Coordinates of C-alpha atoms in Angstrom, one line a residue:
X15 CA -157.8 83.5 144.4
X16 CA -157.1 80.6 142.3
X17 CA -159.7 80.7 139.3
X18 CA -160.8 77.1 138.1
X19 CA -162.2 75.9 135.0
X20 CA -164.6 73.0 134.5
X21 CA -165.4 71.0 131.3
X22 CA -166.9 67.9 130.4
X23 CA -164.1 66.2 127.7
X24 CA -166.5 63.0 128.2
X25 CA -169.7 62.7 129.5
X26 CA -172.0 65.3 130.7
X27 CA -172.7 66.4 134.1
X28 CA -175.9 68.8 135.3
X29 CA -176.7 71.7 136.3
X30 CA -177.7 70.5 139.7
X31 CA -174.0 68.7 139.7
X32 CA -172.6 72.2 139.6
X33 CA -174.7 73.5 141.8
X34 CA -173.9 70.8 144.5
X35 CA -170.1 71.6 143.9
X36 CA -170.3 75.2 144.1
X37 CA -172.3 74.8 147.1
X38 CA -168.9 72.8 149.0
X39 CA -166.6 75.0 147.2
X40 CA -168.2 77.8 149.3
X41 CA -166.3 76.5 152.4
X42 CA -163.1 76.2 150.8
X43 CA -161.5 79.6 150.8
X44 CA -158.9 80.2 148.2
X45 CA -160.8 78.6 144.8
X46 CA -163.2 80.6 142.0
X47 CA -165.2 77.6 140.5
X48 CA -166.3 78.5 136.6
X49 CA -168.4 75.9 135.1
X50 CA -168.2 75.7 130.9
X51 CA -171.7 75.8 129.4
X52 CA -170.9 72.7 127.6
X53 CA -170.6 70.7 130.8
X54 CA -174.6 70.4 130.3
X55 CA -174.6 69.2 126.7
X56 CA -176.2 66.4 125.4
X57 CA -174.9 64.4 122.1
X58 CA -176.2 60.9 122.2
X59 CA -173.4 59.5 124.9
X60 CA -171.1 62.4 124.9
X61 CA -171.4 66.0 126.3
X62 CA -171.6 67.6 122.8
X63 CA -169.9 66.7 120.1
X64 CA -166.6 66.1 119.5
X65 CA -166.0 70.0 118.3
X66 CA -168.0 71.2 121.2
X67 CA -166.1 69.2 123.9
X68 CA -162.6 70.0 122.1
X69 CA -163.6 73.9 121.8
X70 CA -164.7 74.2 125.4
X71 CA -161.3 72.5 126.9
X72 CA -159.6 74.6 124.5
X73 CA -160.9 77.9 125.8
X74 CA -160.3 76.7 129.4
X75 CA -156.5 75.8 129.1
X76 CA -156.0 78.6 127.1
X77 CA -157.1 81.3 129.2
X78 CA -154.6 83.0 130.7
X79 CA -156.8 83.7 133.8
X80 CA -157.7 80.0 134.8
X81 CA -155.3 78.5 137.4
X82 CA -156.3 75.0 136.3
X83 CA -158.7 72.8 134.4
X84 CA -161.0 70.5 136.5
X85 CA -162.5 67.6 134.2
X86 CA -166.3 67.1 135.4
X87 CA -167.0 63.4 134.7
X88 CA -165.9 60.4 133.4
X89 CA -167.3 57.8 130.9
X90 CA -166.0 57.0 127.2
X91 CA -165.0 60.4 125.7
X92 CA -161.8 62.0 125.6
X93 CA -159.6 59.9 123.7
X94 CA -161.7 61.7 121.1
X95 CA -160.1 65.1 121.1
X96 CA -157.0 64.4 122.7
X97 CA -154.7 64.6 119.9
X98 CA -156.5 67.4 118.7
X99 CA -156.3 69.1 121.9
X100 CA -152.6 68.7 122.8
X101 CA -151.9 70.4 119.1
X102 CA -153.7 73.7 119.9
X103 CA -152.3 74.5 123.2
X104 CA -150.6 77.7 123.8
X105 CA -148.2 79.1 126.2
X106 CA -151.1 80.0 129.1
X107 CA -151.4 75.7 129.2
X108 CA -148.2 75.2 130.2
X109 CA -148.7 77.0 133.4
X110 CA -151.8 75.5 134.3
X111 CA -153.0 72.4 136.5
X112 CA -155.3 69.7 135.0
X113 CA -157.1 67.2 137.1
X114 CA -159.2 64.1 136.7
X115 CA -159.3 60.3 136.7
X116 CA -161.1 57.6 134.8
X117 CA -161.7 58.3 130.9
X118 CA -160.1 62.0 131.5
X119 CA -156.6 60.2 131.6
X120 CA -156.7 60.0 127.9
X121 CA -155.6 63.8 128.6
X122 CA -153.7 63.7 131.4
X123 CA -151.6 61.7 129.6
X124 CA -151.2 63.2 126.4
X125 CA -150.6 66.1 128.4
X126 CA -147.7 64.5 130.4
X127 CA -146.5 63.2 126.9
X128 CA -146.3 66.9 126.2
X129 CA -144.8 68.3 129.2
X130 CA -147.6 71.0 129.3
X131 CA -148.9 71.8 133.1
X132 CA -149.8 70.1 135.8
X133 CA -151.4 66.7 135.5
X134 CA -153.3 65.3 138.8
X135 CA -155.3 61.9 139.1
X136 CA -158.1 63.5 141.6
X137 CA -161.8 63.2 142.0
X138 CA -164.6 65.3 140.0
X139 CA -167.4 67.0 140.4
X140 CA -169.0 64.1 138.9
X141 CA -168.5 62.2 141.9
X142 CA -170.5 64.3 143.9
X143 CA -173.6 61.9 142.7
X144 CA -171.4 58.9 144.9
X145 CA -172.8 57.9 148.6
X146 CA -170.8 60.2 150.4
X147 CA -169.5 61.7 147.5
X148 CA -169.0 65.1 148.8
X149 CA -166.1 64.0 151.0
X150 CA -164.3 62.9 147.3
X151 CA -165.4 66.2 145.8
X152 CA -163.5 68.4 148.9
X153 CA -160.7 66.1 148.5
X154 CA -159.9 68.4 145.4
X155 CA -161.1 71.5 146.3
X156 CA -158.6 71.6 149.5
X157 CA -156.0 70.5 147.2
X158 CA -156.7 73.3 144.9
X159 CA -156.5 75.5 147.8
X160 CA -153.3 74.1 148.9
X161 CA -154.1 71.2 150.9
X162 CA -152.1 68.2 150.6
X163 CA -153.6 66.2 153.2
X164 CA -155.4 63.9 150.4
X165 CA -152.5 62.7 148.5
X166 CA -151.5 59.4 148.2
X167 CA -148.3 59.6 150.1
X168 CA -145.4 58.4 147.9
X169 CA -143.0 55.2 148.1
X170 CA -139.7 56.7 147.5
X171 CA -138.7 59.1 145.2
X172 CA -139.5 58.2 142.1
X173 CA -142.3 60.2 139.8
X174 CA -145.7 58.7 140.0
X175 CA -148.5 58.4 137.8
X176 CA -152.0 56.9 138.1
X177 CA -154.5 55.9 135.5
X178 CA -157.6 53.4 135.5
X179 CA -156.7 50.7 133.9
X180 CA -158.8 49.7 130.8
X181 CA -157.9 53.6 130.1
X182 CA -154.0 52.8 130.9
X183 CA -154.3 49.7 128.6
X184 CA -156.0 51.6 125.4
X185 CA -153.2 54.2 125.9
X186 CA -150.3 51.5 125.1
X187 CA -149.1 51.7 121.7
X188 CA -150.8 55.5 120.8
X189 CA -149.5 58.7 120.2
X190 CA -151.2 59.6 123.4
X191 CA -148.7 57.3 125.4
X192 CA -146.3 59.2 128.1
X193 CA -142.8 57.3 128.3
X194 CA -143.1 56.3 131.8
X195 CA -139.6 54.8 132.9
X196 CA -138.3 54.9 136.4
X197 CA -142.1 56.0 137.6
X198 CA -143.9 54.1 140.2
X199 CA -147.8 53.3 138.2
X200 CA -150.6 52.9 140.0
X201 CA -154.1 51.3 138.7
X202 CA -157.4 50.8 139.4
X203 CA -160.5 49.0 138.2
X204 CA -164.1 49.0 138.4
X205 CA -167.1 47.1 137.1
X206 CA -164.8 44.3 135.0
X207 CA -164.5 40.9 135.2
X208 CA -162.0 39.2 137.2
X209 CA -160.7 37.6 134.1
X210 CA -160.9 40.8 132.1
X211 CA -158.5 42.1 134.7
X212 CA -156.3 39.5 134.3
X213 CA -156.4 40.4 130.4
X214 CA -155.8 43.8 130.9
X215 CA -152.6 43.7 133.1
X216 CA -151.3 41.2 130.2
X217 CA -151.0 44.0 127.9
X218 CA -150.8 46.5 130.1
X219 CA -147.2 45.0 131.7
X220 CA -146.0 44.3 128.2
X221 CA -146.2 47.9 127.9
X222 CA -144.6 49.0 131.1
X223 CA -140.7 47.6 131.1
X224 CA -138.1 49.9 133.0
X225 CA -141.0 51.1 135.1
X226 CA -139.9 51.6 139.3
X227 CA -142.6 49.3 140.0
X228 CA -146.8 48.8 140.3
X229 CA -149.0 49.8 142.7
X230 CA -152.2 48.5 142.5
X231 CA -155.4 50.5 143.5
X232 CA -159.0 49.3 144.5
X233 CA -160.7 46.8 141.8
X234 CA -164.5 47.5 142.7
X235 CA -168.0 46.4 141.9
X236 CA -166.5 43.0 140.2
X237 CA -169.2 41.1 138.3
X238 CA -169.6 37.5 139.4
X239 CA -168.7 35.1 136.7
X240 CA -170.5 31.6 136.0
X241 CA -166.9 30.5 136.9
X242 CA -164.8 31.4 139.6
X243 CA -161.7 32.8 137.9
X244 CA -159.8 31.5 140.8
X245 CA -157.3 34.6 141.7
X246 CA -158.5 37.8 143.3
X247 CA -157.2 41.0 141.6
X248 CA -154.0 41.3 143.9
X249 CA -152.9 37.8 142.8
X250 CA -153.4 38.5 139.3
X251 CA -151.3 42.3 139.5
X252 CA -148.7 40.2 141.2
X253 CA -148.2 37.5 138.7
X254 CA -147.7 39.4 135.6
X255 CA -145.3 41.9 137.7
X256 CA -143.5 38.9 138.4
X257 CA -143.9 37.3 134.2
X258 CA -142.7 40.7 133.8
X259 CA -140.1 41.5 135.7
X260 CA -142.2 44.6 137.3
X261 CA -141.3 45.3 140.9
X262 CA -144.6 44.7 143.0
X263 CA -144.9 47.5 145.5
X264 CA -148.4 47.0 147.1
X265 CA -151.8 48.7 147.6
X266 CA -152.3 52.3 146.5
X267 CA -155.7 54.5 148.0
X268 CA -156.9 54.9 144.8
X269 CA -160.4 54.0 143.0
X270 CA -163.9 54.6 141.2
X271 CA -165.2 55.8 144.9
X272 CA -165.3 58.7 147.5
X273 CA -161.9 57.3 149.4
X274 CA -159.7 58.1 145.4
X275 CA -156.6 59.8 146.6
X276 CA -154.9 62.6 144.6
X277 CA -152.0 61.8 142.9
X278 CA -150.0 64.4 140.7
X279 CA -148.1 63.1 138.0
X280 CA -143.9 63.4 137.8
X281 CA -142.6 65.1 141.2
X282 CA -145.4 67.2 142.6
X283 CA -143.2 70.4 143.3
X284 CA -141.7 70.1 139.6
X285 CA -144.6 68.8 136.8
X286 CA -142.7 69.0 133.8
X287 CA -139.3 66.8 135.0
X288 CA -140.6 63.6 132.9

């Protein structure tokens, strides 16, 4: 029985969170959920300190007995320890999956970067808070089990990656950065401005020559502005994939809600190819 690991790199969850999760995970045969301690910690925004969240995803990826590391939330956080983290790994991480989305792609990046495991863009148990969230939290758990039926089917055969976007867009130009030519990206957004989209795809396609092309996910909860900026979020991924000389390739089921598809980075079947 696959044994999985949960920490909070970011922002805390509670124990009622893991409760709710362990609860679903009951009806999905095949997965051992094991929540750290320090998913419950409280440091001002952050669940623990910087040492306490690095130490407790540390132990997790380590282990030789943990089949994969399941981030529990989002929210501003794991940039933090990244670095740190990626330089303390041992051999047990290599053979491990690692899943999240949102402010956790700080690591699945620098873990791509690295070539160490499995990184998947896939809902956490954070998400069981969401209207309906529970369907987003199974989404994993089945996948964990086996089930592919969530993934975001592919467009070809090129690798794949997915990352929010203000989080793809602070990665650009860090160590943290994974050298991602000939993939197909996919991005999504929530709770910006249209023009602060428009901003972020600026730097973000500056970033992204020799890519297979953009896919763009769901852009949600979009504050109004005193002005109309005049372009909806498709137009706006279009024209700098055009400025840039990005191939466009549409819509991806990805997004800060219960309908985020799973996505594993590189070719599924073969994690470490990048």
């Amino acid at each position: 029985m696959p044994r999985i690991a949960i920490c909070a790199p970011a922002r805390p969850i509670t124990p009622q969170d893991a409760q709710a999760v362990t609860a679903l995970a009951v009806g999905v045969p095949g997965v051992e959920l094991a929540f750290h301690p320090q998913c419950f910690l409280e440091a001002g925004h952050f669940a623990g300190t910087d040492a306490q969240r690095l130490a407790a995803f540390l132990e997790c990826a380590n282990d030789p007995a943990v089949d994969a590391v399941w981030f529990a939330r989002g929210g501003y956080g794991s940039n933090r320890i990244a670095g740190a983290a990626i330089a303390q790994l041992g051999d047990a991480a290599r053979n491990k999956a690692f899943l999240g989305y949102s402010d956790t792609g700080y690591l699945l990046a620098a873990l791509y970067r690295a070539g160490i495991g499995q990184t998947v863009h896939a809902p956490m148990p954070g998400d069981i808070r969401r209207e309906g969230g529970a369907a987003a939290v199974l989404r994993t758990l089945r996948w964990l089990a086996g089930d592919r039926s969530g993934t975001e089917p592919a467009q070809g055969d090129a690798p794949r990656a997915a990352f929010n976007l203000t989080t793809l867009a602070m990665l650009c130009g860090t160590p943290l950065m994974p050298d991602l030519t000939g993939h197909v990206v996919m991005v999504e957004e929530v709770s910006e401005h249209l023009y602060a989209v428009d901003r972020l795809f600026f730097h973000v396609t500056a970033h992204l020559g020799g890519i297979a092309g953009l896919r763009l996910g769901r852009v949600g909860d979009v504050p109004e502005n005193d002005v109309p900026f005049g372009a909806d979020e498709e137009a706006i991924a279009r024209d700098w994939c055009r400025r840039t000389g990005i191939p466009y390739l549409g819509r991806a089921d990805i997004g800060h809600d219960v309908d985020n598809k799973i996505v594993a980075f590189g070719l599924e079947s073969t994690p470490a190819n990048h």
